[in-house]
CSV table of C-alpha atoms in Angstrom, one decimal:
chain,number,residue,atom,x,y,z
A,1,MET,CA,1.9,21.7,-0.3
A,2,GLY,CA,1.6,18.0,0.7
A,3,GLU,CA,4.9,18.2,2.7
A,4,SER,CA,3.4,20.2,5.5
A,5,ILE,CA,0.8,17.5,6.4
A,6,THR,CA,1.6,15.5,9.5
A,7,GLU,CA,-0.1,13.0,11.8
A,8,GLY,CA,-3.2,14.4,13.4
A,9,ASP,CA,-4.0,16.8,10.6
A,10,LEU,CA,-7.5,17.2,9.2
A,11,VAL,CA,-7.9,17.3,5.4
A,12,ALA,CA,-10.9,18.3,3.3
A,13,ILE,CA,-11.5,16.1,0.3
A,14,PRO,CA,-13.6,17.4,-2.6
A,15,LEU,CA,-16.7,15.5,-3.6
A,16,ASN,CA,-18.6,16.0,-6.9
A,17,GLY,CA,-15.9,18.3,-8.2
A,18,GLY,CA,-16.0,20.5,-5.1
A,19,ASP,CA,-19.8,20.8,-4.6
A,20,ALA,CA,-19.2,19.3,-1.1
A,21,TYR,CA,-16.3,18.1,1.0
A,22,ALA,CA,-15.5,15.0,3.1
A,23,VAL,CA,-13.0,15.1,5.9
A,24,GLY,CA,-10.2,12.8,6.8
A,25,VAL,CA,-7.7,12.5,9.6
A,26,VAL,CA,-4.1,11.7,8.7
A,27,ALA,CA,-3.3,9.0,11.2
A,28,ARG,CA,0.1,8.1,9.8
A,29,ARG,CA,2.3,9.6,7.1
A,30,ALA,CA,5.0,7.3,5.8
A,31,SER,CA,8.3,8.7,4.6
A,32,SER,CA,7.2,7.6,1.1
A,33,GLY,CA,4.2,10.0,1.3
A,34,LEU,CA,1.7,7.2,1.8
A,35,LEU,CA,-1.0,8.1,4.3
A,36,LEU,CA,-3.2,6.1,6.7
A,37,ALA,CA,-6.5,8.1,6.8
A,38,TYR,CA,-9.6,7.8,8.8
A,39,PHE,CA,-12.6,9.4,7.0
A,40,SER,CA,-15.6,11.0,8.7
A,41,GLY,CA,-19.2,10.3,7.9
A,42,LYS,CA,-19.9,14.1,7.6
A,43,LYS,CA,-20.3,16.1,4.4
A,44,PHE,CA,-19.8,19.8,4.2
A,45,SER,CA,-20.7,22.6,1.8
A,46,GLY,CA,-17.2,23.9,1.8
A,47,VAL,CA,-13.9,23.4,3.6
A,48,PRO,CA,-14.9,23.2,7.3
A,49,THR,CA,-13.1,24.6,10.3
A,50,VAL,CA,-11.2,22.3,12.6
A,51,THR,CA,-14.0,22.6,15.1
A,52,ALA,CA,-16.7,21.5,12.6
A,53,ALA,CA,-14.5,18.8,11.1
A,54,ASN,CA,-13.4,17.2,14.4
A,55,PHE,CA,-14.5,13.6,14.9
A,56,ASP,CA,-13.6,10.5,16.8
A,57,PRO,CA,-12.1,7.3,15.3
A,58,GLU,CA,-15.3,5.3,16.0
A,59,GLU,CA,-17.2,7.7,13.7
A,60,SER,CA,-15.1,6.8,10.7
A,61,VAL,CA,-16.9,5.4,7.7
A,62,TRP,CA,-13.7,4.3,6.0
A,63,ILE,CA,-10.1,3.6,7.0
A,64,THR,CA,-7.5,3.1,4.3
A,65,ARG,CA,-4.0,3.6,3.1
A,66,VAL,CA,-4.1,6.3,0.5
A,67,GLY,CA,-1.6,8.2,-1.7
A,68,ASP,CA,-0.9,11.8,-1.2
A,69,LEU,CA,-1.4,13.1,-4.7
A,70,GLY,CA,-4.5,15.1,-3.7
A,71,LEU,CA,-2.3,17.0,-1.2
A,72,ILE,CA,0.5,17.4,-3.7
A,73,GLU,CA,-1.8,18.8,-6.4
A,74,GLY,CA,-3.6,21.0,-3.9
A,75,THR,CA,-7.1,19.5,-4.4
A,76,TRP,CA,-7.2,18.1,-0.9
A,77,LYS,CA,-7.2,21.1,1.5
A,78,PRO,CA,-5.4,21.0,4.9
A,79,ILE,CA,-7.7,22.2,7.6
A,80,GLY,CA,-5.5,22.2,10.7
A,81,SER,CA,-4.5,19.8,13.5
A,82,LEU,CA,-6.9,17.7,15.4
A,83,PRO,CA,-7.3,19.0,19.0
A,84,ARG,CA,-5.7,16.7,21.6
A,85,TRP,CA,-4.1,14.4,18.9
A,86,ASP,CA,-3.1,11.0,20.4
A,87,ARG,CA,-1.9,8.5,17.8
A,88,ARG,CA,-2.8,5.6,20.1
A,89,GLN,CA,-6.4,6.5,19.6
A,90,TRP,CA,-5.9,6.3,15.8
A,91,PRO,CA,-4.0,3.0,15.3
A,92,VAL,CA,-2.8,1.3,12.2
A,93,PRO,CA,-5.6,-1.4,12.1
A,94,ILE,CA,-5.3,-4.9,11.0
A,95,PHE,CA,-6.9,-5.0,7.5
A,96,GLY,CA,-8.8,-7.8,6.0
A,97,ARG,CA,-9.0,-9.1,2.4
A,98,PHE,CA,-10.5,-11.9,0.4
A,99,GLU,CA,-8.3,-13.7,-2.2
A,100,GLU,CA,-10.7,-14.6,-5.1
A,101,LEU,CA,-8.2,-17.0,-6.7
A,102,SER,CA,-8.0,-19.3,-3.7
A,103,GLY,CA,-11.3,-18.4,-2.0
A,104,ARG,CA,-9.4,-17.6,1.3
A,105,TYR,CA,-9.6,-14.8,3.7
A,106,PHE,CA,-6.6,-13.0,5.3
A,107,ARG,CA,-5.7,-10.4,7.9
A,108,SER,CA,-2.9,-8.1,6.8
A,109,LYS,CA,-0.6,-6.2,9.1
A,110,TYR,CA,1.3,-3.0,8.5
A,111,ASP,CA,3.7,-1.0,10.7
A,112,ASP,CA,3.6,2.7,11.5
A,113,GLU,CA,5.5,3.4,8.3
A,114,LEU,CA,2.7,1.6,6.5
A,115,ALA,CA,5.1,-1.1,5.4
A,116,TYR,CA,3.6,-4.6,4.9
A,117,LYS,CA,4.5,-6.9,7.8
A,118,GLY,CA,2.6,-10.0,6.8
A,119,GLN,CA,-0.7,-11.8,6.7
A,120,ALA,CA,-2.5,-14.6,8.4
A,121,LEU,CA,-5.4,-16.8,7.3
A,122,SER,CA,-8.7,-15.8,8.7
A,123,THR,CA,-12.4,-16.3,8.4
A,124,GLU,CA,-15.0,-14.5,6.4
A,125,GLU,CA,-16.7,-13.4,9.7
A,126,VAL,CA,-13.5,-11.9,11.0
A,127,VAL,CA,-12.5,-10.2,7.8
A,128,ARG,CA,-16.0,-8.6,7.3
A,129,GLN,CA,-15.4,-6.7,10.6
A,130,LEU,CA,-12.0,-5.3,9.5
A,131,PRO,CA,-11.2,-2.4,7.2
A,132,GLU,CA,-10.6,-3.6,3.7
A,133,ASP,CA,-7.0,-4.0,2.8
A,134,GLY,CA,-5.9,-2.0,-0.2
A,135,LEU,CA,-4.2,1.1,-1.4
A,136,ALA,CA,-6.4,4.0,-2.8
A,137,GLY,CA,-5.3,6.7,-5.1
A,138,ALA,CA,-6.6,10.2,-4.4
A,139,GLU,CA,-9.2,10.1,-7.2
A,140,PHE,CA,-10.5,6.6,-6.1
A,141,ALA,CA,-10.7,7.9,-2.5
A,142,GLU,CA,-12.8,10.9,-3.7
A,143,LEU,CA,-15.2,8.6,-5.7
A,144,ARG,CA,-15.5,6.1,-2.8
A,145,LEU,CA,-16.2,8.9,-0.3
A,146,GLN,CA,-18.7,10.4,-2.7
A,147,ARG,CA,-20.6,7.1,-2.8
A,148,LEU,CA,-20.2,6.4,1.0
A,149,LEU,CA,-21.6,9.9,1.8
A,150,ALA,CA,-24.2,10.2,-0.9
A,151,ALA,CA,-27.2,10.0,1.4
A,152,GLU,CA,-25.6,12.2,4.1
A,153,PRO,CA,-27.0,15.8,4.5
A,154,ILE,CA,-24.6,18.6,3.5
A,155,GLN,CA,-23.7,20.6,6.6
A,156,ALA,CA,-23.2,24.3,6.1
A,157,VAL,CA,-19.7,25.7,6.8
């Protein structure tokens, strides 16, 4: 199931055990199965159509590297391809992170295969504006989206 997903595909992610669904765009799919996903701020009562699920990168509430276990197990539902997909509009961003041990802030860079390419010292102000560096598992992503979208109204499908 997960093998058919490619860049530009929309995916429905179950929230609250399937009571609602979030939507993500697969912006990159590494050969390892790792994904770069941009997640929408919309919440749906079921698996939405491509038209309903369509969103722009600026509307994302979360951008992260995530594993594809939800796709493999079939809990994350492929919706279809984003109309007019252009990977340049959905880039691999520079991520930011705080290192608690040293108290330092870093910008992290990844390539299009989502391989780590290095880091540079940064400031708190800069890092707060960047997507958080990390790797989410499917279940963590579902819980994080559930929390991020908790106050959003559920849109009928």
